[in-house]
XYZ file of C-alpha atoms in Angstrom:
408
model
C -0.062 -0.164 0.249
C 3.274 2.400 0.172
C 3.257 2.652 -3.416
C -0.630 3.656 -2.800
C 0.360 6.776 -0.616
C 3.232 7.407 -2.409
C 1.302 8.116 -5.256
C -1.551 10.393 -3.422
C 1.388 12.373 -1.964
C 2.666 12.953 -5.861
C -1.038 13.414 -6.812
C -1.552 15.682 -3.842
C 2.198 17.878 -4.579
C 0.896 17.942 -7.857
C -2.228 19.543 -7.325
C -0.634 21.859 -5.110
C 2.233 23.256 -7.441
C -0.910 23.520 -10.091
C -2.846 25.409 -8.145
C -0.114 27.703 -7.351
C 0.421 28.042 -10.861
C -2.868 28.693 -12.005
C -3.573 31.543 -9.332
C 0.641 32.890 -10.321
C -0.409 32.986 -14.287
C -3.949 34.872 -13.436
C -2.347 37.393 -11.267
C -0.062 37.320 -14.295
C -2.322 38.124 -16.665
C -3.767 40.868 -14.484
C -0.955 43.040 -13.615
C -0.367 42.576 -17.582
C -3.651 43.559 -18.661
C -3.732 46.507 -16.291
C -0.238 47.815 -17.242
C -1.347 46.888 -21.492
C -2.323 50.470 -23.077
C -5.841 49.263 -24.425
C -6.617 48.467 -20.123
C -5.496 52.149 -19.787
C -7.456 53.565 -22.578
C -10.229 51.865 -21.644
C -10.341 53.027 -17.862
C -9.381 56.546 -18.882
C -11.417 57.136 -21.682
C -14.147 58.930 -18.690
C -10.915 60.921 -17.320
C -10.156 62.314 -20.546
C -13.600 62.654 -21.860
C -14.065 64.906 -18.996
C -10.594 67.619 -19.938
C -12.939 68.432 -22.868
C -13.318 72.295 -22.673
C -15.996 74.178 -24.592
C -19.542 74.243 -26.200
C -21.518 73.626 -29.881
C -20.379 77.452 -30.259
C -17.372 78.363 -29.593
C -15.603 74.944 -30.094
C -14.112 72.109 -28.287
C -10.996 72.311 -26.953
C -8.364 70.090 -25.103
C -5.792 70.482 -22.684
C -2.251 69.224 -23.405
C -2.316 66.518 -20.861
C -5.055 64.475 -22.502
C -3.416 65.059 -26.066
C -0.169 63.329 -24.053
C -2.109 60.710 -22.975
C -3.898 59.697 -25.983
C -0.288 60.031 -27.610
C 1.054 57.276 -25.406
C -1.947 54.851 -25.812
C -1.742 55.847 -29.422
C -5.421 56.432 -29.471
C -7.942 58.397 -31.519
C -10.411 60.764 -30.292
C -13.816 62.283 -30.848
C -17.248 63.993 -29.373
C -20.290 63.883 -30.948
C -22.834 66.431 -30.399
C -26.590 65.988 -29.817
C -27.240 66.247 -33.612
C -24.796 63.333 -33.962
C -22.433 65.590 -35.690
C -18.396 65.183 -34.594
C -17.617 68.576 -33.005
C -14.255 67.895 -31.658
C -11.670 65.384 -32.978
C -8.205 64.232 -32.919
C -6.018 62.112 -34.751
C -9.610 60.622 -35.734
C -8.602 58.434 -39.489
C -10.350 59.459 -42.738
C -12.734 55.999 -43.255
C -14.710 57.164 -40.263
C -18.161 59.430 -41.044
C -18.015 63.069 -39.320
C -21.797 62.512 -38.649
C -23.886 59.575 -36.935
C -27.063 58.324 -36.515
C -28.589 56.894 -33.307
C -28.546 53.478 -34.878
C -24.908 54.214 -35.421
C -24.074 55.418 -31.833
C -26.087 52.009 -30.442
C -24.479 50.029 -32.573
C -20.105 50.817 -32.026
C -20.914 51.812 -28.288
C -21.244 48.116 -27.416
C -18.768 46.423 -30.392
C -16.793 48.098 -33.255
C -16.904 51.131 -35.190
C -15.783 50.016 -39.001
C -12.889 47.702 -37.361
C -12.283 50.175 -34.661
C -11.758 49.058 -31.156
C -13.774 51.790 -29.354
C -14.666 52.999 -25.896
C -17.359 55.451 -25.223
C -18.213 58.156 -22.300
C -21.362 60.105 -22.089
C -21.020 63.389 -20.966
C -23.921 65.520 -20.980
C -24.118 67.675 -24.053
C -22.649 64.606 -26.038
C -20.899 61.166 -26.521
C -16.926 60.886 -26.474
C -14.769 58.459 -27.885
C -11.992 56.853 -27.585
C -10.512 54.418 -30.194
C -7.763 52.338 -31.291
C -6.030 50.809 -34.589
C -7.367 47.918 -35.679
C -6.408 44.514 -34.747
C -4.936 46.007 -31.003
C -7.625 45.045 -28.704
C -9.835 41.906 -28.363
C -13.681 42.391 -27.906
C -16.271 39.666 -26.684
C -19.342 40.130 -24.999
C -21.181 37.291 -23.438
C -24.307 37.812 -22.480
C -26.761 35.105 -20.041
C -29.947 34.936 -18.149
C -29.983 36.153 -14.533
C -31.647 32.555 -13.571
C -28.997 31.136 -15.569
C -26.150 33.511 -14.015
C -27.213 32.549 -10.581
C -27.655 28.690 -11.193
C -23.649 28.661 -12.767
C -22.887 30.665 -9.007
C -25.244 28.088 -6.959
C -23.616 24.915 -8.541
C -20.694 26.269 -9.340
C -19.054 25.224 -6.322
C -20.486 21.466 -6.008
C -19.639 21.396 -9.600
C -15.964 22.513 -8.963
C -15.608 20.062 -6.218
C -17.044 16.989 -8.043
C -14.547 17.932 -10.508
C -11.835 17.683 -8.084
C -12.755 14.623 -6.551
C -12.963 12.920 -9.942
C -9.746 14.012 -10.799
C -8.288 12.700 -7.110
C -10.277 9.571 -6.721
C -10.493 8.159 -10.070
C -6.148 7.979 -10.581
C -6.564 6.857 -6.829
C -9.101 4.249 -6.745
C -7.142 2.587 -9.973
C -3.957 2.441 -8.813
C -4.836 1.098 -5.837
C -6.674 -1.749 -7.543
C -3.665 -2.640 -9.470
C -1.093 -2.031 -7.070
C -3.862 -4.321 -4.823
C -3.639 -6.859 -7.177
C -0.098 -7.246 -7.684
C 0.324 -7.106 -4.041
C -1.844 -9.949 -3.209
C -0.043 -11.964 -6.002
C 3.233 -11.337 -4.401
C 1.863 -12.244 -1.003
C 0.538 -15.244 -1.984
C 3.444 -15.895 -4.302
C 6.273 -15.738 -1.531
C 3.315 -17.853 0.777
C 4.074 -20.818 -1.611
C 7.159 -21.145 -2.350
C 7.393 -20.675 1.817
C 5.244 -23.488 1.144
C 6.868 -25.963 -1.116
C 10.380 -25.123 0.590
C 9.258 -26.300 3.697
C 9.269 -29.880 3.009
C 12.927 -30.219 1.281
C 14.002 -28.006 4.267
C 12.789 -30.399 7.149
C 13.966 -33.261 4.953
C 17.448 -31.755 5.144
C 17.113 -30.912 8.510
C 16.637 -34.246 9.319
C 19.293 -35.906 7.210
C 21.670 -33.282 8.723
C 20.651 -34.501 12.397
C 21.146 -38.004 11.383
C 24.631 -37.287 10.428
C 25.666 -35.931 13.392
C 25.262 -38.471 15.410
C 28.084 -40.031 12.960
C 31.461 -41.028 14.529
C 33.137 -39.122 12.360
C 34.231 -35.982 13.758
C 34.409 -33.901 10.388
C 31.138 -35.381 9.079
C 29.410 -34.290 12.310
C 30.638 -30.837 11.819
C 29.438 -30.349 8.556
C 25.934 -31.530 9.095
C 26.036 -29.204 11.843
C 27.106 -26.235 9.864
C 24.010 -27.831 6.811
C 21.881 -27.920 9.682
C 22.389 -24.254 11.211
C 22.267 -22.927 7.587
C 19.118 -24.813 6.793
C 17.938 -22.871 9.879
C 18.992 -19.762 8.745
C 17.198 -20.366 5.257
C 14.099 -21.087 6.832
C 13.882 -18.039 9.401
C 14.794 -15.608 6.113
C 12.076 -17.310 4.272
C 9.358 -16.893 7.497
C 11.252 -13.018 7.806
C 10.206 -12.550 4.349
C 6.480 -14.099 3.973
C 6.323 -12.220 7.006
C 7.347 -8.668 6.072
C 5.674 -8.684 2.619
C 2.493 -9.170 4.585
C 2.949 -6.719 7.072
C 4.542 -4.311 4.159
C 1.117 -4.694 2.113
C -1.569 -5.260 4.285
C -2.163 -8.525 3.185
C -2.242 -10.244 6.409
C -5.010 -10.947 8.655
C -3.222 -11.599 12.583
C -5.156 -11.815 15.035
C -5.766 -9.793 18.937
C -5.792 -13.034 21.001
C -4.858 -12.651 25.183
C -1.376 -13.806 25.734
C -0.288 -14.017 28.872
C 3.291 -12.928 28.342
C 5.426 -13.814 31.029
C 4.264 -17.595 30.119
C 4.572 -17.199 26.489
C 8.182 -15.263 26.704
C 9.400 -18.688 28.500
C 7.812 -20.795 25.608
C 9.809 -19.135 23.233
C 12.916 -18.719 25.118
C 12.925 -23.025 25.472
C 12.340 -23.147 21.552
C 15.566 -21.211 20.818
C 17.333 -22.836 23.601
C 16.064 -26.596 21.960
C 17.294 -25.442 18.880
C 21.094 -25.383 20.134
C 22.237 -22.095 18.781
C 26.252 -23.250 19.940
C 27.497 -23.747 23.383
C 29.538 -20.282 22.593
C 25.740 -18.393 23.344
C 24.253 -18.006 26.435
C 21.030 -16.901 26.743
C 19.367 -16.009 30.110
C 15.395 -14.902 30.866
C 14.703 -12.668 33.520
C 10.636 -11.663 34.632
C 9.659 -9.535 37.278
C 6.912 -11.102 39.418
C 4.209 -8.268 39.321
C 4.246 -9.306 35.642
C 3.611 -12.542 36.227
C -0.417 -12.991 35.115
C 0.147 -9.675 32.795
C -1.748 -10.174 29.343
C -1.026 -8.640 25.560
C -3.397 -8.573 23.212
C -1.537 -9.316 19.806
C -1.364 -12.056 17.448
C 0.958 -14.385 18.838
C 2.729 -15.407 15.780
C 4.040 -11.658 14.926
C 5.540 -11.781 18.678
C 7.257 -14.848 18.568
C 8.729 -13.605 15.186
C 9.529 -10.564 16.997
C 11.149 -12.314 19.971
C 13.011 -14.507 17.528
C 14.582 -12.343 15.389
C 16.357 -10.039 18.153
C 17.775 -13.215 19.123
C 18.919 -14.942 15.898
C 19.972 -10.758 15.288
C 22.599 -11.145 18.269
C 23.392 -15.094 16.875
C 24.204 -14.030 13.866
C 26.361 -11.071 14.474
C 28.071 -13.054 17.153
C 29.408 -15.998 15.341
C 32.025 -16.159 18.479
C 29.441 -16.331 20.763
C 27.850 -13.436 23.295
C 25.885 -13.522 26.685
C 22.217 -12.829 25.512
C 19.856 -11.687 28.553
C 16.013 -11.293 27.146
C 14.066 -9.314 30.467
C 10.920 -8.342 30.684
C 10.261 -5.539 33.082
C 7.030 -3.118 34.128
C 7.616 0.680 32.966
C 8.288 2.731 36.191
C 7.047 5.840 34.520
C 3.908 4.732 32.240
C 1.327 2.542 33.884
C 0.415 -0.226 32.107
C 3.095 -0.560 30.041
C 5.684 -3.134 30.000
C 9.051 -2.418 28.454
C 10.931 -5.647 26.878
C 14.414 -5.973 26.601
C 16.822 -8.077 24.496
C 20.631 -7.029 24.976
C 23.545 -9.401 24.279
C 27.543 -8.401 25.031
C 28.586 -9.066 21.981
C 30.884 -7.203 18.799
C 27.991 -4.162 19.028
C 27.114 -1.496 16.663
C 28.530 1.174 14.915
C 27.184 4.410 14.753
C 26.087 4.255 11.444
C 24.077 1.677 11.828
C 22.405 2.615 14.938
C 21.658 5.761 13.706
C 19.996 4.143 10.675
C 17.949 1.710 12.688
C 16.671 4.639 14.355
C 15.778 6.658 11.106
C 12.109 4.900 9.485
C 12.338 2.263 7.453
C 12.127 2.576 3.722
C 10.763 -0.085 1.704
C 13.770 0.363 -1.087
C 16.211 -0.002 1.200
C 17.691 -2.858 3.711
C 19.588 -2.157 6.686
C 22.855 -3.937 7.623
C 20.973 -5.661 9.873
C 19.118 -6.979 7.681
C 15.298 -8.318 7.419
C 15.248 -9.755 10.980
C 14.909 -6.500 12.582
C 13.392 -4.689 9.296
C 10.647 -7.426 10.481
C 11.010 -6.213 13.975
C 10.325 -2.709 13.650
C 7.335 -2.969 11.107
C 6.004 -5.542 14.078
C 6.107 -2.882 17.126
C 5.143 -0.119 14.201
C 1.728 -2.323 13.372
C 1.074 -1.703 17.149
C 2.465 1.123 17.766
C 5.100 -0.309 20.273
C 7.604 2.446 20.976
C 10.945 1.035 20.035
C 14.431 1.709 20.809
C 18.201 0.534 20.040
C 20.985 1.830 22.010
C 24.564 0.194 22.784
C 24.138 -2.005 25.401
C 25.680 -1.601 29.179
C 28.646 -4.215 28.094
C 28.981 -2.485 24.350
C 26.803 -5.307 22.539
C 23.164 -4.208 20.868
C 19.808 -3.572 23.121
C 16.658 -3.358 21.782
C 13.593 -2.293 24.402
C 10.029 -2.522 22.871
C 7.490 -0.635 24.855
C 4.167 -3.210 24.729
C 1.184 -1.802 26.599
C -0.814 -5.021 28.763
C -3.538 -5.903 31.514
C -3.882 -7.432 34.081
C -4.523 -10.915 33.813
C -7.858 -12.551 35.388
């Protein structure tokens, strides 16, 4: 499912980026439109018209400042009296008539005057017109019924919401469906491989156990090596199967009540019965007050967590070490138990410790391998705080805080 989450984050980022770009473009268009000559000429038509002085008998004049503004806008202007005759003009094209009927005025007041874009302003004694050259201004009029516009305003938020929903949810659903199918196929395949490999591994382990009983010491040593490596392969397959289910949410995990102290001793007995080697000493310590406390979780996952922590100490300390597993009550948080697994082995570097404290990445496996990765995923599944530290004797220590409750 993490691929789906990554896709969702990517879509969200792209949507936010597109929204920012759209707003930026609208602002840029607004600024360009404000500073363009056509817009300035449009908003200035009224202010220029107000500077026209005179009357029909004496004639009309325009101050130099207004003339300069017309020059700056590369515009022409003229004034039509009440009888339709042009009483004043400035740079008015020769092809334009000097007299207009009411019909002519009604036509060009909203559109074009013989392909010249014009802006009109109504004065007390006539109409003032500011025009631009052909092909310099694009104008379009959109007319809608009031009821239609009100419907647009009423339903536009809903329409936009549905559009955004379709753009985000449909791709998410398609990718999630495809990813789920692929993850289910991968989980089924790994589970099938785990099942198929179990029988030959059991046969190899049985044969190796039989060879260990022979009198030839060299053969017995090789048989012991075969048995250890077979156990390692079986553990690796089990971890791979668990890791895949945890990563893609395909596992069905129970939440049963486990008496933690008894379960811990059971797992420790199983580990010691497998005889990791005489060079390894495993000790278990449980506080008395936790003897009857229970943990609600899946038994197989808790077992996998414990076995992986112990196996990690064994694998990284081939010359042997002392491994201590103890369960204690958290003195600062009630109803919390702290499970600690610590060894006195070769320890861990600062870089490895730093990597273990970072969030696990799907595309990168830590130097401590798949085992500790599964431990961290199990802790994350139950939201158990987990800490990796250097042990008091230089080895590796892992502390996991678990929520427990008093048993019946």
